Tab-separated table of C-alpha atoms and ligand atoms in Angstrom:
chain	number	residue	atom	x	y	z
A	1	UNK	CA	-1.325	18.999	19.709
A	2	UNK	CA	-4.456	19.843	17.781
A	3	UNK	CA	-5.166	17.955	14.619
A	4	UNK	CA	-7.469	18.558	11.685
A	5	UNK	CA	-8.300	15.654	9.352
A	6	UNK	CA	-10.216	16.502	6.190
A	7	UNK	CA	-11.538	14.113	3.607
A	8	UNK	CA	-13.477	14.148	0.377
A	9	UNK	CA	-14.549	11.500	-2.122
A	10	UNK	CA	-15.118	7.823	-1.480
A	11	UNK	CA	-15.819	6.033	1.766
A	12	UNK	CA	-12.341	4.554	1.656
A	13	UNK	CA	-11.070	8.037	2.405
A	14	UNK	CA	-13.589	8.329	5.232
A	15	UNK	CA	-12.323	5.041	6.667
A	16	UNK	CA	-8.665	6.064	6.350
A	17	UNK	CA	-9.411	9.480	7.856
A	18	UNK	CA	-11.049	7.828	10.841
A	19	UNK	CA	-8.068	5.534	11.414
A	20	UNK	CA	-5.712	8.492	11.134
A	21	UNK	CA	-7.789	10.467	13.651
A	22	UNK	CA	-7.727	7.501	16.033
A	23	UNK	CA	-3.956	7.300	15.843
A	24	UNK	CA	-3.523	11.028	16.370
A	25	UNK	CA	-5.833	10.761	19.339
A	26	UNK	CA	-3.659	8.010	20.786
A	27	UNK	CA	-0.663	10.320	20.445
A	28	UNK	CA	-2.455	12.691	22.755
A	29	UNK	CA	-3.943	14.842	20.024
A	30	UNK	CA	-7.173	16.745	20.172
A	31	UNK	CA	-9.481	17.033	17.162
A	32	UNK	CA	-10.171	20.457	15.737
A	33	UNK	CA	-12.717	21.177	13.061
A	34	UNK	CA	-10.814	24.325	12.166
A	35	UNK	CA	-7.766	24.535	10.019
A	36	UNK	CA	-6.586	27.766	11.646
A	37	UNK	CA	-5.604	26.389	15.015
A	38	UNK	CA	-4.394	22.926	13.995
A	39	UNK	CA	-0.817	21.745	14.529
A	40	UNK	CA	-1.208	18.727	12.274
A	41	UNK	CA	-3.377	18.704	9.158
A	42	UNK	CA	-4.055	15.618	7.046
A	43	UNK	CA	-6.043	15.845	3.804
A	44	UNK	CA	-7.545	12.750	2.179
A	45	UNK	CA	-7.811	13.835	-1.442
A	46	UNK	CA	-9.796	12.588	-4.432
A	47	UNK	CA	-9.193	12.921	-8.175
A	48	UNK	CA	-11.852	10.617	-9.575
A	49	UNK	CA	-13.577	13.623	-11.177
A	50	UNK	CA	-12.450	17.159	-11.860
A	51	UNK	CA	-14.949	18.645	-9.374
A	52	UNK	CA	-13.395	16.752	-6.450
A	53	UNK	CA	-9.879	17.593	-7.567
A	54	UNK	CA	-10.762	21.301	-7.672
A	55	UNK	CA	-12.087	21.179	-4.107
A	56	UNK	CA	-8.871	19.573	-2.881
A	57	UNK	CA	-6.887	22.255	-4.649
A	58	UNK	CA	-8.951	24.991	-2.957
A	59	UNK	CA	-8.410	23.397	0.438
A	60	UNK	CA	-4.657	23.261	-0.211
A	61	UNK	CA	-4.638	26.942	-1.148
A	62	UNK	CA	-6.283	27.752	2.170
A	63	UNK	CA	-3.634	25.709	3.962
A	64	UNK	CA	-0.963	27.630	2.073
A	65	UNK	CA	-2.227	30.860	3.648
A	66	UNK	CA	-2.546	29.449	7.156
A	67	UNK	CA	0.875	27.847	7.042
A	68	UNK	CA	2.385	31.128	5.933
A	69	UNK	CA	1.229	32.594	9.247
A	70	UNK	CA	2.001	29.480	11.275
A	71	UNK	CA	5.025	27.766	9.729
A	72	UNK	CA	5.178	25.177	12.537
A	73	UNK	CA	2.061	23.482	11.264
A	74	UNK	CA	2.647	19.997	9.785
A	75	UNK	CA	0.736	19.137	6.630
A	76	UNK	CA	0.221	15.736	5.017
A	77	UNK	CA	-1.534	15.061	1.735
A	78	UNK	CA	-3.033	11.577	1.404
A	79	UNK	CA	-5.519	9.962	-0.964
A	80	UNK	CA	-5.621	9.602	-4.727
A	81	UNK	CA	-4.074	12.957	-5.594
A	82	UNK	CA	-0.748	11.485	-4.501
A	83	UNK	CA	1.008	10.023	-7.541
A	84	UNK	CA	4.036	7.721	-7.568
A	85	UNK	CA	6.218	10.632	-8.502
A	86	UNK	CA	5.415	13.412	-6.066
A	87	UNK	CA	7.894	15.951	-7.468
A	88	UNK	CA	5.216	17.839	-9.409
A	89	UNK	CA	2.971	17.977	-6.336
A	90	UNK	CA	5.899	19.092	-4.196
A	91	UNK	CA	6.609	21.898	-6.628
A	92	UNK	CA	2.986	23.024	-6.693
A	93	UNK	CA	2.376	22.680	-2.974
A	94	UNK	CA	5.792	23.190	-1.344
A	95	UNK	CA	4.203	23.671	2.082
A	96	UNK	CA	3.111	20.017	2.227
A	97	UNK	CA	5.479	18.112	4.533
A	98	UNK	CA	4.472	14.539	3.698
A	99	UNK	CA	2.795	12.780	0.811
A	100	UNK	CA	1.074	9.587	1.917
A	101	UNK	CA	0.546	7.396	-1.139
A	102	UNK	CA	-2.549	5.184	-1.079
A	103	UNK	CA	-0.410	2.502	-2.712
A	104	UNK	CA	1.712	2.018	0.397
A	105	UNK	CA	-0.309	0.039	2.848
A	106	UNK	CA	1.742	1.435	5.679
A	107	UNK	CA	0.053	1.093	8.975
A	108	UNK	CA	-1.476	4.457	9.734
A	109	UNK	CA	0.620	4.379	12.899
A	110	UNK	CA	3.812	4.502	10.862
A	111	UNK	CA	2.483	7.422	8.888
A	112	UNK	CA	1.744	9.284	12.096
A	113	UNK	CA	5.289	8.858	13.387
A	114	UNK	CA	6.382	11.013	10.503
A	115	UNK	CA	4.001	13.781	11.403
A	116	UNK	CA	4.096	14.025	15.145
A	117	UNK	CA	7.113	14.343	17.346
A	118	UNK	CA	6.267	11.470	19.616
A	119	UNK	CA	9.249	11.859	21.951
A	120	UNK	CA	7.581	14.805	23.530
A	121	UNK	CA	4.276	13.129	24.036
A	122	UNK	CA	2.996	10.409	26.206
A	123	UNK	CA	1.692	7.574	24.124
A	124	UNK	CA	-1.527	6.123	25.439
A	125	UNK	CA	-1.569	2.404	26.034
A	126	UNK	CA	-5.106	1.248	25.316
A	127	UNK	CA	-5.658	0.251	21.744
A	128	UNK	CA	-9.027	2.008	21.490
A	129	UNK	CA	-9.028	5.757	21.178
A	130	UNK	CA	-11.677	7.477	23.263
A	131	UNK	CA	-13.756	9.097	20.610
A	132	UNK	CA	-17.426	9.668	20.140
A	133	UNK	CA	-19.134	6.669	18.661
A	134	UNK	CA	-20.584	6.590	15.208
A	135	UNK	CA	-23.341	4.081	14.521
A	136	UNK	CA	-22.241	3.115	11.010
A	137	UNK	CA	-18.582	2.993	10.019
A	138	UNK	CA	-16.755	2.158	6.794
A	139	UNK	CA	-13.944	-0.406	7.046
A	140	UNK	CA	-11.517	-0.970	4.165
A	141	UNK	CA	-11.067	-4.681	3.405
A	142	UNK	CA	-9.212	-4.538	0.107
A	143	UNK	CA	-7.224	-1.970	-1.781
A	144	UNK	CA	-6.529	-1.275	-5.437
A	145	UNK	CA	-7.997	-2.736	-8.600
A	146	UNK	CA	-6.747	-5.040	-11.371
A	147	UNK	CA	-9.230	-3.875	-13.973
A	148	UNK	CA	-8.478	-1.039	-16.316
A	149	UNK	CA	-11.795	0.617	-17.102
A	150	UNK	CA	-10.764	3.199	-19.665
A	151	UNK	CA	-12.186	6.207	-17.780
A	152	UNK	CA	-10.846	5.345	-14.353
A	153	UNK	CA	-7.813	6.787	-12.542
A	154	UNK	CA	-8.125	4.668	-9.408
A	155	UNK	CA	-5.837	1.726	-10.387
A	156	UNK	CA	-3.078	4.194	-11.252
A	157	UNK	CA	-3.245	5.786	-7.826
A	158	UNK	CA	-4.192	2.870	-5.596
A	159	UNK	CA	-2.304	0.122	-7.393
A	160	UNK	CA	-3.292	-3.488	-7.935
A	161	UNK	CA	-5.760	-5.380	-5.873
A	162	UNK	CA	-4.750	-6.767	-2.475
A	163	UNK	CA	-6.806	-7.878	0.504
A	164	UNK	CA	-6.340	-7.111	4.144
A	165	UNK	CA	-5.982	-10.094	6.407
A	166	UNK	CA	-9.303	-11.172	7.962
A	167	UNK	CA	-7.786	-11.131	11.458
A	168	UNK	CA	-6.801	-7.493	11.073
A	169	UNK	CA	-10.241	-6.581	9.769
A	170	UNK	CA	-11.906	-8.379	12.634
A	171	UNK	CA	-9.714	-6.520	15.112
A	172	UNK	CA	-10.719	-3.174	13.619
A	173	UNK	CA	-14.401	-4.121	13.624
A	174	UNK	CA	-14.254	-5.298	17.237
A	175	UNK	CA	-12.554	-2.081	18.239
A	176	UNK	CA	-15.281	-0.029	16.548
A	177	UNK	CA	-18.006	-2.097	18.142
A	178	UNK	CA	-16.501	-1.573	21.605
A	179	UNK	CA	-16.902	2.136	20.945
A	180	UNK	CA	-20.557	1.815	19.998
A	181	UNK	CA	-20.551	1.106	16.278
A	182	UNK	CA	-23.484	-1.115	15.273
A	183	UNK	CA	-22.962	-1.372	11.525
A	184	UNK	CA	-19.888	-1.755	9.345
A	185	UNK	CA	-19.651	-1.092	5.628
A	186	UNK	CA	-16.883	-3.255	4.148
A	187	UNK	CA	-15.055	-1.426	1.387
A	188	UNK	CA	-13.107	-2.460	-1.679
A	189	UNK	CA	-12.854	-1.223	-5.257
A	190	UNK	CA	-14.295	-4.591	-6.261
A	191	UNK	CA	-15.287	-5.784	-2.853
A	192	UNK	CA	-16.717	-9.059	-4.228
A	193	UNK	CA	-13.168	-10.159	-5.058
A	194	UNK	CA	-12.105	-9.804	-1.434
A	195	UNK	CA	-9.844	-12.631	-0.283
A	196	UNK	CA	-9.006	-14.235	-3.642
A	197	UNK	CA	-5.343	-13.508	-2.921
A	198	UNK	CA	-5.652	-15.011	0.569
A	199	UNK	CA	-7.697	-18.098	-0.195
A	200	UNK	CA	-10.860	-16.771	1.386
A	201	UNK	CA	-13.996	-14.932	0.211
A	202	UNK	CA	-16.170	-11.982	1.102
A	203	UNK	CA	-18.908	-14.423	2.086
A	204	UNK	CA	-16.505	-16.073	4.556
A	205	UNK	CA	-15.518	-12.694	5.951
A	206	UNK	CA	-19.173	-11.743	6.432
A	207	UNK	CA	-19.777	-15.055	8.198
A	208	UNK	CA	-16.792	-14.487	10.464
A	209	UNK	CA	-17.828	-10.914	11.315
A	210	UNK	CA	-21.355	-12.117	11.997
A	211	UNK	CA	-19.964	-13.647	15.190
A	212	UNK	CA	-19.033	-10.244	16.577
A	213	UNK	CA	-21.596	-9.666	19.284
A	214	UNK	CA	-23.234	-6.245	19.398
A	215	UNK	CA	-22.567	-5.829	15.696
A	216	UNK	CA	-26.034	-5.506	14.208
A	217	UNK	CA	-25.466	-5.074	10.525
A	218	UNK	CA	-22.938	-5.660	7.747
A	219	UNK	CA	-22.974	-4.002	4.319
A	220	UNK	CA	-20.365	-3.942	1.566
A	221	UNK	CA	-19.377	-1.731	-1.394
A	222	UNK	CA	-18.607	-1.617	-4.371
A	223	UNK	CA	-19.653	-4.654	-6.365
A	224	UNK	CA	-18.603	-5.480	-9.887
A	225	UNK	CA	-21.068	-7.361	-12.091
A	226	UNK	CA	-18.639	-10.030	-13.328
A	227	UNK	CA	-17.419	-10.873	-9.818
A	228	UNK	CA	-20.725	-11.072	-7.937
A	229	UNK	CA	-21.074	-14.853	-7.759
A	230	UNK	CA	-23.763	-17.180	-6.522
A	231	UNK	CA	-22.085	-17.985	-3.166
A	232	UNK	CA	-21.973	-14.269	-2.369
A	233	UNK	CA	-25.668	-13.921	-3.201
A	234	UNK	CA	-26.317	-16.847	-0.875
A	235	UNK	CA	-24.269	-15.202	1.866
A	236	UNK	CA	-26.408	-12.058	1.575
A	237	UNK	CA	-29.571	-14.150	1.504
A	238	UNK	CA	-28.638	-16.390	4.437
A	239	UNK	CA	-26.554	-14.379	6.891
A	240	UNK	CA	-28.996	-12.409	9.069
A	241	UNK	CA	-26.600	-9.534	9.772
A	242	UNK	CA	-25.763	-8.938	6.113
A	243	UNK	CA	-28.185	-6.369	4.720
A	244	UNK	CA	-30.112	-6.753	1.480
A	245	UNK	CA	-28.225	-3.882	-0.067
A	246	UNK	CA	-26.038	-4.036	-3.192
A	247	UNK	CA	-24.222	-1.246	-5.042
A	248	UNK	CA	-23.603	-2.560	-8.567
A	249	UNK	CA	-22.317	0.089	-10.975
A	250	UNK	CA	-23.341	-0.482	-14.578
A	251	UNK	CA	-21.971	2.874	-15.912
A	252	UNK	CA	-23.935	2.729	-19.200
A	253	UNK	CA	-26.945	0.931	-20.636
A	254	UNK	CA	-25.431	0.502	-24.081
A	255	UNK	CA	-23.124	-2.303	-25.242
A	256	UNK	CA	-20.970	-0.118	-27.488
A	257	UNK	CA	-20.309	2.361	-24.685
A	258	UNK	CA	-19.638	-0.477	-22.227
A	259	UNK	CA	-17.084	-1.966	-24.645
A	260	UNK	CA	-15.339	1.394	-24.996
A	261	UNK	CA	-15.275	1.658	-21.229
A	262	UNK	CA	-13.733	-1.868	-21.159
A	263	UNK	CA	-16.238	-2.962	-18.547
A	264	UNK	CA	-16.145	-6.616	-19.650
A	265	UNK	CA	-19.910	-7.330	-19.675
A	266	UNK	CA	-22.964	-6.525	-21.746
A	267	UNK	CA	-26.250	-4.992	-20.697
A	268	UNK	CA	-28.007	-8.332	-21.057
A	269	UNK	CA	-25.544	-10.060	-18.702
A	270	UNK	CA	-26.135	-7.339	-16.124
A	271	UNK	CA	-29.898	-7.616	-16.299
A	272	UNK	CA	-29.820	-11.398	-15.898
A	273	UNK	CA	-27.549	-11.007	-12.900
A	274	UNK	CA	-29.997	-8.579	-11.306
A	275	UNK	CA	-32.862	-11.015	-11.965
A	276	UNK	CA	-30.933	-13.790	-10.245
A	277	UNK	CA	-30.086	-11.573	-7.270
A	278	UNK	CA	-33.634	-10.402	-6.883
A	279	UNK	CA	-35.000	-13.942	-7.001
A	280	UNK	CA	-32.568	-15.031	-4.294
A	281	UNK	CA	-32.665	-11.938	-2.093
A	282	UNK	CA	-36.168	-10.628	-1.380
A	283	UNK	CA	-36.456	-6.880	-0.706
A	284	UNK	CA	-33.055	-6.228	-2.225
A	285	UNK	CA	-32.045	-2.558	-2.298
A	286	UNK	CA	-30.070	-2.009	-5.501
A	287	UNK	CA	-28.062	1.068	-6.411
A	288	UNK	CA	-25.867	1.788	-9.410
A	289	UNK	CA	-23.447	4.323	-10.864
A	290	UNK	CA	-23.850	5.886	-14.309
A	291	UNK	CA	-21.461	8.033	-16.321
A	292	UNK	CA	-23.140	10.289	-18.903
A	293	UNK	CA	-21.388	11.952	-21.827
A	294	UNK	CA	-18.595	9.402	-22.161
A	295	UNK	CA	-16.400	9.940	-25.258
A	296	UNK	CA	-18.459	9.361	-28.382
A	297	UNK	CA	-21.733	8.672	-26.540
A	298	UNK	CA	-24.519	9.341	-29.054
A	299	UNK	CA	-28.033	10.502	-28.255
A	300	UNK	CA	-29.304	6.988	-29.023
A	301	UNK	CA	-26.710	5.326	-26.794
A	302	UNK	CA	-27.715	7.655	-23.990
A	303	UNK	CA	-31.385	6.791	-24.572
A	304	UNK	CA	-30.428	3.139	-24.139
A	305	UNK	CA	-29.195	4.004	-20.651
A	306	UNK	CA	-32.535	5.620	-19.882
A	307	UNK	CA	-34.250	2.465	-21.171
A	308	UNK	CA	-32.130	0.383	-18.806
A	309	UNK	CA	-33.132	2.557	-15.824
A	310	UNK	CA	-36.796	2.018	-16.731
A	311	UNK	CA	-36.362	-1.758	-16.969
A	312	UNK	CA	-34.153	-2.408	-13.923
A	313	UNK	CA	-35.753	0.201	-11.639
A	314	UNK	CA	-32.875	0.898	-9.270
A	315	UNK	CA	-33.471	2.233	-5.782
A	316	UNK	CA	-30.663	4.777	-6.140
A	317	UNK	CA	-28.597	5.983	-9.104
A	318	UNK	CA	-25.351	7.920	-8.650
A	319	UNK	CA	-24.837	9.816	-11.878
A	320	UNK	CA	-21.776	11.779	-12.985
A	321	UNK	CA	-20.726	13.592	-16.134
A	322	UNK	CA	-17.676	12.048	-17.767
A	323	UNK	CA	-14.523	13.892	-16.759
A	324	UNK	CA	-11.287	12.923	-18.570
A	325	UNK	CA	-8.499	11.950	-16.150
A	326	UNK	CA	-4.939	12.460	-17.323
A	327	UNK	CA	-3.165	9.175	-17.955
A	328	UNK	CA	-6.263	7.023	-18.400
A	329	UNK	CA	-6.876	5.152	-21.678
A	330	UNK	CA	-9.988	7.116	-22.619
A	331	UNK	CA	-8.210	10.436	-22.119
A	332	UNK	CA	-5.302	9.187	-24.242
A	333	UNK	CA	-7.331	7.656	-27.036
A	334	UNK	CA	-10.440	9.745	-27.539
A	335	UNK	CA	-11.603	13.278	-27.483
A	336	UNK	CA	-13.958	14.399	-24.720
A	337	UNK	CA	-16.452	15.247	-27.450
A	338	UNK	CA	-19.854	15.493	-25.772
A	339	UNK	CA	-20.352	19.230	-25.112
A	340	UNK	CA	-20.814	20.276	-21.480
A	341	UNK	CA	-24.353	21.578	-22.077
A	342	UNK	CA	-25.286	18.200	-23.537
A	343	UNK	CA	-23.658	16.353	-20.624
A	344	UNK	CA	-25.648	18.486	-18.193
A	345	UNK	CA	-28.887	17.736	-20.025
A	346	UNK	CA	-28.171	14.007	-19.921
A	347	UNK	CA	-27.335	14.211	-16.235
A	348	UNK	CA	-30.608	15.990	-15.489
A	349	UNK	CA	-32.548	13.535	-17.607
A	350	UNK	CA	-31.138	10.612	-15.580
A	351	UNK	CA	-31.958	12.454	-12.353
A	352	UNK	CA	-35.497	13.235	-13.523
A	353	UNK	CA	-36.291	9.669	-14.598
A	354	UNK	CA	-34.691	8.206	-11.495
A	355	UNK	CA	-36.532	10.582	-9.132
A	356	UNK	CA	-39.826	9.327	-10.538
A	357	UNK	CA	-38.823	5.652	-10.299
A	358	UNK	CA	-37.490	6.048	-6.749
A	359	UNK	CA	-40.634	7.815	-5.567
A	360	UNK	CA	-42.729	4.975	-7.008
A	361	UNK	CA	-40.567	2.299	-5.358
A	362	UNK	CA	-40.516	4.129	-2.021
A	363	UNK	CA	-44.245	4.832	-2.242
A	364	UNK	CA	-44.864	1.100	-2.351
A	365	UNK	CA	-43.200	0.819	1.052
A	366	UNK	CA	-45.848	3.014	2.692
A	367	UNK	CA	-47.859	0.823	5.039
A	368	UNK	CA	-44.987	-1.613	5.630
A	369	UNK	CA	-43.000	-2.069	8.832
A	370	UNK	CA	-39.264	-1.610	8.656
A	371	UNK	CA	-36.370	-2.279	10.992
A	372	UNK	CA	-34.488	1.004	11.330
A	373	UNK	CA	-30.987	1.159	12.786
A	374	UNK	CA	-31.035	4.671	14.230
A	375	UNK	CA	-28.038	6.846	13.392
A	376	UNK	CA	-28.933	10.193	14.968
A	377	UNK	CA	-31.097	13.297	14.593
A	378	UNK	CA	-31.581	15.760	11.802
A	379	UNK	CA	-33.903	18.746	11.888
A	380	UNK	CA	-35.690	17.595	15.009
A	381	UNK	CA	-36.349	14.049	13.834
A	382	UNK	CA	-34.562	10.783	14.448
A	383	UNK	CA	-33.313	8.976	11.403
A	384	UNK	CA	-31.768	5.700	10.418
A	385	UNK	CA	-31.748	3.197	7.599
A	386	UNK	CA	-33.828	0.246	6.582
A	387	UNK	CA	-31.975	-2.967	5.858
A	388	UNK	CA	-32.165	-2.157	2.148
A	389	UNK	CA	-30.601	1.252	2.802
A	390	UNK	CA	-33.483	3.727	2.698
A	391	UNK	CA	-33.245	6.664	5.074
A	392	UNK	CA	-36.291	6.871	7.333
A	393	UNK	CA	-37.300	9.765	9.633
A	394	UNK	CA	-39.549	9.412	12.687
A	395	UNK	CA	-40.262	10.896	16.103
A	396	UNK	CA	-39.372	9.316	19.410
A	397	UNK	CA	-39.677	10.461	23.023
A	398	UNK	CA	-36.358	8.795	23.912
A	399	UNK	CA	-32.954	8.807	22.220
A	400	UNK	CA	-32.916	5.591	20.164
A	401	UNK	CA	-29.462	6.123	18.612
A	402	UNK	CA	-27.671	2.847	18.011
A	403	UNK	CA	-30.724	0.645	18.429
A	404	UNK	CA	-32.969	-1.052	15.905
A	405	UNK	CA	-36.526	0.310	16.014
A	406	UNK	CA	-39.555	-1.059	14.227
A	407	UNK	CA	-41.128	1.763	12.276
A	408	UNK	CA	-44.400	1.834	10.359
A	409	UNK	CA	-43.825	3.723	7.110
A	410	UNK	CA	-46.380	6.500	6.639
A	411	UNK	CA	-44.904	8.553	3.798
A	412	UNK	CA	-42.261	8.518	1.085
A	413	UNK	CA	-40.365	10.769	-1.312
A	414	UNK	CA	-37.715	9.937	-3.897
A	415	UNK	CA	-35.004	10.254	-1.263
A	416	UNK	CA	-36.456	9.115	2.049
A	417	UNK	CA	-39.233	7.553	4.071
A	418	UNK	CA	-41.202	8.972	6.977
A	419	UNK	CA	-42.681	6.775	9.661
A	420	UNK	CA	-43.792	6.356	13.237
A	421	UNK	CA	-42.713	3.934	15.920
A	422	UNK	CA	-44.696	0.737	15.528
A	423	UNK	CA	-44.043	-0.191	19.145
A	424	UNK	CA	-44.537	2.952	21.241
A	425	UNK	CA	-41.818	3.811	23.752
A	426	UNK	CA	-42.286	6.106	26.724
A	427	UNK	CA	-39.762	8.559	27.997
B	501	SAH	N1	-15.121	0.405	-8.813
B	501	SAH	C1	-15.986	1.437	-9.314
B	501	SAH	C2	-15.259	2.755	-9.427
B	501	SAH	C3	-15.431	3.628	-8.282
B	501	SAH	S1	-15.219	5.313	-8.692
B	501	SAH	C4	-16.501	1.039	-10.687
B	501	SAH	O1	-16.956	-0.083	-10.844
B	501	SAH	O2	-16.490	1.840	-11.601
B	501	SAH	C5	-16.851	5.862	-8.314
B	501	SAH	C6	-17.661	6.278	-9.505
B	501	SAH	O3	-17.104	7.439	-10.093
B	501	SAH	C7	-17.684	5.257	-10.648
B	501	SAH	O4	-18.617	4.264	-10.447
B	501	SAH	C8	-18.014	6.116	-11.834
B	501	SAH	O5	-19.405	6.196	-12.045
B	501	SAH	C9	-17.455	7.484	-11.444
B	501	SAH	N2	-16.269	7.803	-12.234
B	501	SAH	C10	-15.081	7.171	-12.227
B	501	SAH	N3	-14.239	7.767	-13.113
B	501	SAH	C11	-14.921	8.778	-13.692
B	501	SAH	C12	-14.601	9.751	-14.679
B	501	SAH	N4	-13.425	9.777	-15.286
B	501	SAH	N5	-15.552	10.661	-15.004
B	501	SAH	C13	-16.760	10.633	-14.409
B	501	SAH	N6	-17.115	9.744	-13.487
B	501	SAH	C14	-16.209	8.819	-13.122
């Protein structure tokens, strides 16, 4: 049995795709990076923006053609394209055999039983699939979201917030570490709220996972300004394995736009929070998400977002043009009235300002020494990340993948650092 698992969108999909691949491997499957020769195909879809949705659609159309030639192929569609009522999807994509809703927290194993005829295959006993190791791996710790930001489709597709049990998370992390993973990225829509339904906290989880030997680093995504509390800041500041790296989407730098997005905070609150974090966590790497061209966003309101970028000086900004999602409050209530050309200009303006800020911030790191957890090679150089999540390239006579190297930073761009080994190693 050859399987092909494809994913797009958020890291939660990456994490689910990895678990699915592991299970298929345990059923005796063999990974294939080609659709054409696969017996089982699983797509982890995304609909958070139109661009992602279009790519999923194109992939499905390709599958339609392949399955026409090879009707025995089994196809599952997972991820946020899968609505509660799948009849419309089934009509559009009749060749899909299974829809795996992200709302059902079915063990991936149960989902696999539906796809693979296990009677005919020998099921492997060991719990760890033999797969190539990946230095940094995402691990989902909570699912769904209780907020209703007016632009966002995620709560409709992933349901309300619920946390995975810490024991189960620890088991997954230990299994990854046995296979060579050195860093885990804990994932949740509002990861800071992890455990509130179980009487525990994200800080506690990070402390617990810190005991896993051989695990070097812990990161988490995505944070929500209102839920990032002082104890969590202290956990980041005090737990050595937890990296100084926070992704804190603000979405807009204007109070009127934030209110229309129903974000539940004002710009001033956000900036004070960042001040507090930065005073508690030295060398904090801070990234954010911005939506430009939200319904009714005026030129002045957009300029306020640019002003915010100049004041806060983020390390990284993920910027997207607003894309109305059917069923969300903003799509129901307001017209998508910022013209596409204007949205594109605003997007480029954010990118231009942010590229300058990032190159200044990164430039200040030249001359410093950084601990790099090495992830692999790219274009003849080794690369890895600093604790505050900057990519750094350097040369090494030996393969340092999966180890932490001390690197002296010699150069910087907006996107990355270059360096050389501070402690020379010989081959
Ligand atoms: N929990 C996150 C949401 C994750 S979705 C939050 O706090 O918003 C990832 C990013 O996609 C969001 O941060 C947002 O910037 C973007 N996004 C979500 N819905 C969008 C839409 N309708 N149009 C454009 N961008 C959107």
